[in-house]
Structure formats: structure tokens, C-alpha cells
Coordinates of C-alpha atoms in Angstrom, one line a residue:
X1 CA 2.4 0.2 11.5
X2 CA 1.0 3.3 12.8
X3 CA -0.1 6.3 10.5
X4 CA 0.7 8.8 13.0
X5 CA -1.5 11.7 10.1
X6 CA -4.8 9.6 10.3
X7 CA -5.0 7.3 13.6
X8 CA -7.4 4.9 13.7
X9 CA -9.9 4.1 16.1
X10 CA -11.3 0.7 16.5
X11 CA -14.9 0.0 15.9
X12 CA -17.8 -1.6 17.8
X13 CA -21.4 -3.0 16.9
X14 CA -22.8 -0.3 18.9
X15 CA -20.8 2.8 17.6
X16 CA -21.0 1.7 14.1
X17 CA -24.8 1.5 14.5
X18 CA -24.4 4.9 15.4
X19 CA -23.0 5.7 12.4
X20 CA -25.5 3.8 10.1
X21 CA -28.2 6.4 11.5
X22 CA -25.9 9.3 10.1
X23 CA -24.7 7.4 6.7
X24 CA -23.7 8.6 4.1
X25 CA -26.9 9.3 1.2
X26 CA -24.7 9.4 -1.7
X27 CA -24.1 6.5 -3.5
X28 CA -21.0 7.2 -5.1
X29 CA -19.4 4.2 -6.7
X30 CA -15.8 3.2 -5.5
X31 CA -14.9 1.8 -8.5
X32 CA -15.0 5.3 -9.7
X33 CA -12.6 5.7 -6.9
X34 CA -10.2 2.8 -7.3
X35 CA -10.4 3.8 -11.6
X36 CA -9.1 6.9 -10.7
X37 CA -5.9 5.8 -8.4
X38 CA -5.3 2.9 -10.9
X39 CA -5.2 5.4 -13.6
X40 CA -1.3 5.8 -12.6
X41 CA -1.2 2.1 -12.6
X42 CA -0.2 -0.8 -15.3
X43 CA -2.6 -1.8 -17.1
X44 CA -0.7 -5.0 -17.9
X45 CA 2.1 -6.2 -15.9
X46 CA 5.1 -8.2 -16.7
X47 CA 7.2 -10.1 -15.1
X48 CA 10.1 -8.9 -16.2
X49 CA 9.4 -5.7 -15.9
X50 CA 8.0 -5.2 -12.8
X51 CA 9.5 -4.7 -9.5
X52 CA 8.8 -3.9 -6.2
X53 CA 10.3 -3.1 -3.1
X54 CA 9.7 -3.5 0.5
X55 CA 6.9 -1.4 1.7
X56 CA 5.7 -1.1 5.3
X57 CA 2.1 -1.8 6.3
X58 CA 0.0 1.2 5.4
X59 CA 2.8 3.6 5.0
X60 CA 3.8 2.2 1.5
X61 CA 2.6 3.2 -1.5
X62 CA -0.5 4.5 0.1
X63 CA 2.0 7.6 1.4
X64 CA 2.5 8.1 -2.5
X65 CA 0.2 11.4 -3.0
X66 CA 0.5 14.5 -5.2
X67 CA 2.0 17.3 -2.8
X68 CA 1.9 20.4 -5.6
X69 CA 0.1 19.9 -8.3
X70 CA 2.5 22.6 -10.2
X71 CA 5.6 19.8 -10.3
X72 CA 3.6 17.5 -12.3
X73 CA 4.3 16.8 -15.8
X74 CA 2.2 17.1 -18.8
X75 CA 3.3 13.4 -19.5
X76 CA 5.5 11.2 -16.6
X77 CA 7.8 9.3 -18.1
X78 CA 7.2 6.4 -15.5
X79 CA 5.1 4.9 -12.3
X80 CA 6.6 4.9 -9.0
X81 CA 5.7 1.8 -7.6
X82 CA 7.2 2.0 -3.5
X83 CA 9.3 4.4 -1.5
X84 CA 11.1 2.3 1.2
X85 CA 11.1 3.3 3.9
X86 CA 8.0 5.6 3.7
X87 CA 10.3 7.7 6.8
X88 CA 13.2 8.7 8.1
X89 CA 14.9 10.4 11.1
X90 CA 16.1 13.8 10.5
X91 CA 19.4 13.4 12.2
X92 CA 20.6 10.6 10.4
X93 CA 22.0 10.1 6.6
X94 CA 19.3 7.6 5.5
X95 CA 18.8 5.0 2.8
X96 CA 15.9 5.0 0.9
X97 CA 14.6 2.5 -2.5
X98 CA 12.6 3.8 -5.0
X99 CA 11.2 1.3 -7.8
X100 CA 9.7 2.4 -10.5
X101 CA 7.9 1.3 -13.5
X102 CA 8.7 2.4 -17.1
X103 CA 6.0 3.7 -19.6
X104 CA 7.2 1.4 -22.7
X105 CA 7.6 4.3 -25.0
X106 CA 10.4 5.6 -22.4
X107 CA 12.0 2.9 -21.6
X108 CA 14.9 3.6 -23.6
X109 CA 15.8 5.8 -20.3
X110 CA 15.8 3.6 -18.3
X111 CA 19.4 3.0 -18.0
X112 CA 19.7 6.7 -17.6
X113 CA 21.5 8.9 -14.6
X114 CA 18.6 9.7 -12.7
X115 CA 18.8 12.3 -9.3
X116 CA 16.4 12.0 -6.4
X117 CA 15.1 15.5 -5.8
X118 CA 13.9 15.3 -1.9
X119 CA 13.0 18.7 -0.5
X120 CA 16.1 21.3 -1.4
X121 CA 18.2 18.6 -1.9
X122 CA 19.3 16.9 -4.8
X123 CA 20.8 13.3 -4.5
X124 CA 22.7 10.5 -7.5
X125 CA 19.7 7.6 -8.0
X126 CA 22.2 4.9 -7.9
X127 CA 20.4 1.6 -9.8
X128 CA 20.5 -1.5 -7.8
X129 CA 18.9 -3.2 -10.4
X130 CA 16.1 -3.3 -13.0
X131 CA 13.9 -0.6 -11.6
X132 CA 15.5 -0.3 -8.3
X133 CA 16.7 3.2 -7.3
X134 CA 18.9 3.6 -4.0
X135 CA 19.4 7.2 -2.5
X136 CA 20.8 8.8 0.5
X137 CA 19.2 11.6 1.7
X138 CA 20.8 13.8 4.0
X139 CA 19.8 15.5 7.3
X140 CA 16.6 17.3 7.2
X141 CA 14.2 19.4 9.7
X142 CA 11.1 16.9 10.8
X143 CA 8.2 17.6 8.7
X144 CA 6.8 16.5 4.8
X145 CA 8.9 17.0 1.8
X146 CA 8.1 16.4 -1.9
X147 CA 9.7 13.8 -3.5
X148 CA 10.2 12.5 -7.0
X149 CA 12.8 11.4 -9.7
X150 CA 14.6 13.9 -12.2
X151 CA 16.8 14.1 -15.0
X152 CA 17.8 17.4 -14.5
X153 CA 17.5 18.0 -10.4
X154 CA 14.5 20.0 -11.1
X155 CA 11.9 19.0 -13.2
X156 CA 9.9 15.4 -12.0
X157 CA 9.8 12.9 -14.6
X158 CA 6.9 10.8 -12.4
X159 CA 4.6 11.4 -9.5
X160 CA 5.6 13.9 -6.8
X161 CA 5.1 12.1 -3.3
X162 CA 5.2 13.0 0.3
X163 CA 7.5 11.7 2.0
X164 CA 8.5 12.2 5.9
X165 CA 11.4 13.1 8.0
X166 CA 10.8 12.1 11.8
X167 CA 12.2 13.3 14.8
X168 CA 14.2 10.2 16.7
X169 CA 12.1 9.5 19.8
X170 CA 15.1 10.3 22.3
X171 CA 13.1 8.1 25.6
X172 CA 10.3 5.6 26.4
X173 CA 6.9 7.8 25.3
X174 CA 4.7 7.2 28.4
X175 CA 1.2 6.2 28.0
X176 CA -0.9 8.8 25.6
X177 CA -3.7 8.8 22.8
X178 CA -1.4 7.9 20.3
X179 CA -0.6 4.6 21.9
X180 CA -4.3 4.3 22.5
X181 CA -4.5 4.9 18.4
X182 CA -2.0 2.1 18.3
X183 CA -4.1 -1.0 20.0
X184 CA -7.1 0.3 18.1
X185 CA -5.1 0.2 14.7
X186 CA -4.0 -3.1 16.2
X187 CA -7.1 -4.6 16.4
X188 CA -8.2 -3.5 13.4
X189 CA -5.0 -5.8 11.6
X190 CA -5.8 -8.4 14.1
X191 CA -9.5 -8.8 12.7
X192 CA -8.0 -8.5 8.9
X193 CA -5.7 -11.0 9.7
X194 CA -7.7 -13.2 11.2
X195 CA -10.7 -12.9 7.5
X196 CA -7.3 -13.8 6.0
X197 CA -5.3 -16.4 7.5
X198 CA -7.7 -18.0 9.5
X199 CA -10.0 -19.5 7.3
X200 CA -8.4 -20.6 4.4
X201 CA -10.2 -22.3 1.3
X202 CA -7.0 -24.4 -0.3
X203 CA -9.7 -27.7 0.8
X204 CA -12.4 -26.0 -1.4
X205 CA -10.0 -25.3 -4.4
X206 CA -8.3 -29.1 -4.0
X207 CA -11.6 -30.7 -3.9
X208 CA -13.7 -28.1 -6.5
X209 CA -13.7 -29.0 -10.3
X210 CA -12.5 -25.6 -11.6
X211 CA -13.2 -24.9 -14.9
X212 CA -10.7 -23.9 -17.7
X213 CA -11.7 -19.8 -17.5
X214 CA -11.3 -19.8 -13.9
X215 CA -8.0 -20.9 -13.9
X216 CA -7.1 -18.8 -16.5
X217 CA -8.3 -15.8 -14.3
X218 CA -6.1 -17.0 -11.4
X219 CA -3.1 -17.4 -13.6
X220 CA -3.2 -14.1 -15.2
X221 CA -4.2 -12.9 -11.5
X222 CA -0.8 -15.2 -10.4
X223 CA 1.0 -12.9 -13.0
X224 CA -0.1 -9.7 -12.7
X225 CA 0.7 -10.3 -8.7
X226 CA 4.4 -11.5 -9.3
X227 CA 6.3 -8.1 -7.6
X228 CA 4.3 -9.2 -4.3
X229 CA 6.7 -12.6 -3.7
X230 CA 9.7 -10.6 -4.7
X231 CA 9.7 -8.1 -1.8
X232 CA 11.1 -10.3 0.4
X233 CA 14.6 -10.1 -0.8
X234 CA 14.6 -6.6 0.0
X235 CA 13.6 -7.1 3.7
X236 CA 16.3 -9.2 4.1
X237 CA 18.7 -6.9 2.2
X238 CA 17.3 -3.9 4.5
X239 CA 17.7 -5.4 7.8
X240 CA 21.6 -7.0 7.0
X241 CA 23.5 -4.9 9.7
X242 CA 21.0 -3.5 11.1
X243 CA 20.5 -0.8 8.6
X244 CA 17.1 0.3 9.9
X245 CA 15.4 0.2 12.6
X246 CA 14.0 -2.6 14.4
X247 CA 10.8 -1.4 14.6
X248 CA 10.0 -0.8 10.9
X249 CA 11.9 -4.3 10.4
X250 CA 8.9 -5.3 12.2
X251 CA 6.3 -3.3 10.3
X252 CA 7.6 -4.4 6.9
X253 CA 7.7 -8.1 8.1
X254 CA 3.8 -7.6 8.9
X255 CA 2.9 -5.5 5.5
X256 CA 4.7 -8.2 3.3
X257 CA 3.1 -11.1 4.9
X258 CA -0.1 -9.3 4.8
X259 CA 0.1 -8.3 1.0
X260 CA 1.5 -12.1 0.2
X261 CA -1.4 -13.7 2.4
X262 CA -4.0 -11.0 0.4
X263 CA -2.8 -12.2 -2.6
X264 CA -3.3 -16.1 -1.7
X265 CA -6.7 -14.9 -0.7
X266 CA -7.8 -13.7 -3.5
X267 CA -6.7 -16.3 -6.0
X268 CA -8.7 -19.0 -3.9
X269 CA -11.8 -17.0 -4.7
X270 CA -11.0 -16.4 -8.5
X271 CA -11.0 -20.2 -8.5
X272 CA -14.0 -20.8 -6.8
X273 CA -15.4 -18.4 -9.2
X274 CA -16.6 -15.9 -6.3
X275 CA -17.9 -12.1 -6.6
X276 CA -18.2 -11.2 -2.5
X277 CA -16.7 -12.1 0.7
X278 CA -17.6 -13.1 3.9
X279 CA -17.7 -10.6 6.8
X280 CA -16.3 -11.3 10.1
X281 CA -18.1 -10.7 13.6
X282 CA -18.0 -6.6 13.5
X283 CA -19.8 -7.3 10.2
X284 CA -16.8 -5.7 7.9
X285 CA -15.0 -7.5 5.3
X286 CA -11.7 -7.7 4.0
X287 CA -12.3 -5.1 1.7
X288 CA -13.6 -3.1 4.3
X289 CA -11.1 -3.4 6.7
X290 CA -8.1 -2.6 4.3
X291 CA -10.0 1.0 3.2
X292 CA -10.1 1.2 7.1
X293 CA -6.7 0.8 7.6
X294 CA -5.9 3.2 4.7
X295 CA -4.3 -0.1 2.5
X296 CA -5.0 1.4 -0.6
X297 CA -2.6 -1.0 -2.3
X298 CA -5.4 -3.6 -1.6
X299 CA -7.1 -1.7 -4.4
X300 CA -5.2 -3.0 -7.0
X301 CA -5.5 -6.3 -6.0
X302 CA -9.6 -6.6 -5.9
X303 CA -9.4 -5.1 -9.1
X304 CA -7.4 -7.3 -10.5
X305 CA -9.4 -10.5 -9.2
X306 CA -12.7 -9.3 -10.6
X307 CA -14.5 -8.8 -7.0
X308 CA -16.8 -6.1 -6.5
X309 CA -15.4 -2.9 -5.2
X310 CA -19.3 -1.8 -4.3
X311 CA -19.4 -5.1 -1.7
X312 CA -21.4 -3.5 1.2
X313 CA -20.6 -4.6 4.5
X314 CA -23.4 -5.3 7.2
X315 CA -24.7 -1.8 7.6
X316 CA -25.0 -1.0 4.1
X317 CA -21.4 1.0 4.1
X318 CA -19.4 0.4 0.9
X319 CA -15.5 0.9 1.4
X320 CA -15.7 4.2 -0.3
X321 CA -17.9 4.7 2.7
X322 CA -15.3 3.7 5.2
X323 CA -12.5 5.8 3.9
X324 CA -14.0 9.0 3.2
X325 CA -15.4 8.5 7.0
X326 CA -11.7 8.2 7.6
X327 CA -10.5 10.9 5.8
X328 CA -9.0 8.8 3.2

């Protein structure tokens, strides 16, 4: 999962104690940060209602920016919630899901004919099912488009979103600084993973007397979470016949373990009634490490479960820090 716009290098002890010398001074909150991105978001979510597709690593929803601020509506009429894939090659016809999420005084539309405006092109939204969109976009020169849901093939009834045509790559790349960006990203997942799946608290839960409040945190958590479990079925669906390529099969299989095992995560602390984390040897946490990695969708999730957004890591860096130092 690489994002080829912002690559990531890995960091040490010793280069990040370089960077605690030239800090950031401003102690800008990122809660203001995450309010702002969950500001498009549900501020309940049910069930029912919500669905979400397949999204691959960090080029999921966190690929879902305004491009031109003059296709935006006064009001949307709904939330896009995933573009799968986040990319395409721009030789091929290509499949892409949209999901979306209605705005309950517009949901009356929902059964609607919707078009997919991507680009100059205008494409049928055929529905799959409750707030699943399928399109195929044509052909396109390599580069960033706009794209975004319309009644009328012109006006955008929610967000406008980048989203890429790629050139195929036509031979074996040889050794370069992109594939250099690629271990260091690599690492980077490698440490999350590690915060996440290595040392699991389901002992402390089992063996915890949790009180009545706590697990009605986890359940309404549990609820709120639902869409995460349900993305499988769309992996599966999206590799049947080899409809895309192998190596964003692999990337999406990462991502939804990843979001699944966040979401475990994070109901073990609700239950044991924790506000932090634990950092790992590089002295980062989890939260840390996802605004590294450009996972915005990990905001909604700590927001959700109560923990502090503020947590500073080891040096005193919150993960606001971390992402603007990344460009994010």
C-alpha cells in the first residue's frame, strides 16, 4: 500500500531526536483536526444503514479530498463513505464501488438514478445494493480527476474526491527511491501491526470485572463499527475472476485486516476503561503511527472510543504533529 503522492520514510531514535530539537511550538489541538474531518461524518450510525466497501490500506477513504472547492454544494445530499479501488489503469475499462451514506432528510432519493461524473465523463451508478454504487469508467490519460455522484451529470450531490488513473507498469521497475519508500512504508505497517496484534488484552478483559457503563461504551462502540466486518464480502466479490489486480487484492487484504484488528483494539481498551496507549520501541503509538501512515480513517475510530486524540508520543509530538510533518 504505497502512496506514491506522499512516500514515507521510516523513522529512527536518532533522527527523530533530531526532529524534537526543531518541534513544532504550536500546540494546536488535533481534536480540532479530527472535528473538522468528522464534520462530514455520521454522527450516529446504524446498522442498517450503513455500508462500506472495500478500501485499500491508506488509499481509501483518506484519498477522499475536496479537489475544487466551486463543485461543492451549499447542502450535499449524502456522505461518501469509500471509493474502491482508490486507482485505476488508464488503458483499461475499470470497475469502481462507491458507498455512500444518506442524510435522513434525503433519503427518499435513495432509490434514485444516480450518474458517476469522473473527469469529462459521465457514467449510469448502477446500485448493487443499499448504498452500494457500481460504475465503469472508461479510458482516461494518467493523472487526478474529480469525482463525485450527480443527478443531473453535472452538479455533485456529495463530496468531490480525487481519484487516480495510473499508467500500467509495462516491465519489472528496477531498484529506485520509490521502492526504498516502499520498505520504509513497510516498516512503518510492520511496527503498527505488531502495537496491534501482538499484544492482545482479550486475558485482561476475560479476567477484569467490567462495569455496566464500560460495556455499554463498547457496545455502542461494537455498533457504530459494524460497516468494518462487512467489507469482506466485497474483497471476495472483487477478486472472483480476477477482476483486479493481484497486487491491490493484496493491499485490500492488509487494509481490512488492519481496520478489523483496529477495531478489536480499541474495544479491549473501552472495556478496561483506558484513556492512552502504550508506545512501542521507536516510542510512537498506535495513534501515531496511523497519522504516519496517512490512515486518517483511524480517526474516526479513536473518536468513537473516547481515547485522547492529544496522546503525545515519547518526544512530546502529538499526531497532529506527525501529519502536518508529513504533509498530511
Amino acid at each position: 500500500m504505497v502512496n506514491d503522492r506522499f512516500p514515507v520514510s521510516s523513522i529512527g531514535v536518532d533522527s527523530l531526536n533530531t526532529l524534537t530539537n526543531n518541534r513544532f511550538q504550536s500546540q494546536d489541538s488535533f481534536g480540532k483536526w479530527a472535528n473538522q474531518i468528522m464534520s462530514d461524518s455520521p454522527s450516529s450510525v446504524d446498522g442498517s444503514d450503513l455500508v462500506s466497501s472495500v478500501s485499500s490500506g491508506d488509499e481509501s477513504y483518506s484519498s477522499l479530498v475536496v479537489e475544487d472547492p466551486q463543485l461543492s454544494l451549499p447542502e450535499q445530499l449524502f456522505n461518501l463513505t469509500d471509493v474502491f479501488p482508490a486507482w485505476v489503469s488508464s488503458t483499461e475499462k475499470s470497475k469502481i464501488l462507491v458507498t455512500r451514506l444518506f442524510q435522513i432528510d434525503y433519503l427518499h432519493i435513495s432509490k434514485s438514478n444516480l450518474t458517476c461524473v469522473c473527469g469529462d465523463e459521465v457514467v449510469p451508478a448502477e446500485i448493487v445494493q443499499d448504498g452500494v454504487y457500481r460504475c465503469w469508467v472508461p479510458p482516461h490519460s494518467p493523472g487526478f480527476v474529480n469525482l463525485y455522484l450527480s443527478l443531473d451529470g453535472h452538479n455533485p450531490i456529495s463530496q468531490v474526491v480525487n481519484f487516480e488513473y495510473r499508467t500500467p507498469v509495462l516491465h519489472a521497475p528496477v531498484a529506485s527511491v520509490e521502492e526504498k519508500n516502499n520498505w520504509d512504508e513497510f516498516q512503518l505497517q510492520m511496527r503498527l501491526a505488531y502495537l496491534l496484534f501482538a499484544k492482545q488484552q482479550s486475558l485482561d478483559v476475560f479476567s477484569s470485572k467490567v462495569s455496566s457503563s464500560r460495556l455499554k461504551e463498547a457496545r455502542e462502540f461494537s455498533l457504530k463499527t459494524s460497516f468494518i466486518s462487512n467489507t469482506w464480502q466485497y474483497l471476495m466479490e472483487s477478486t472472483l475472476d480476477n477482476k483486479i489486480p493481484f497486487s491491490q487484492a493484496k493491499d485490500a487484504l492488509f487494509g481490512i485486516a488492519l481496520k478489523n484488528r483496529l477495531k478489536e483494539w480499541l474495544s479491549e481498551k473501552i472495556v478496561l476503561g483506558c484513556k492512552t496507549t502504550e508506545y512501542d520501541a521507536q516510542g510512537q503509538s498506535v495513534l501515531h503511527l496511523c497519522a504516519i501512515l496517512g490512515y486518517t480513517w483511524a480517526v474516526t475510530l479513536f473518536s468513537w472510543s473516547g481515547l485522547s486524540l492529544d496522546f503525545r508520543d515519547k518526544f512530546g509530538w502529538t499526531a497532529l504533529h506527525w501529519a502536518a510533518y508529513y504533509g498530511r
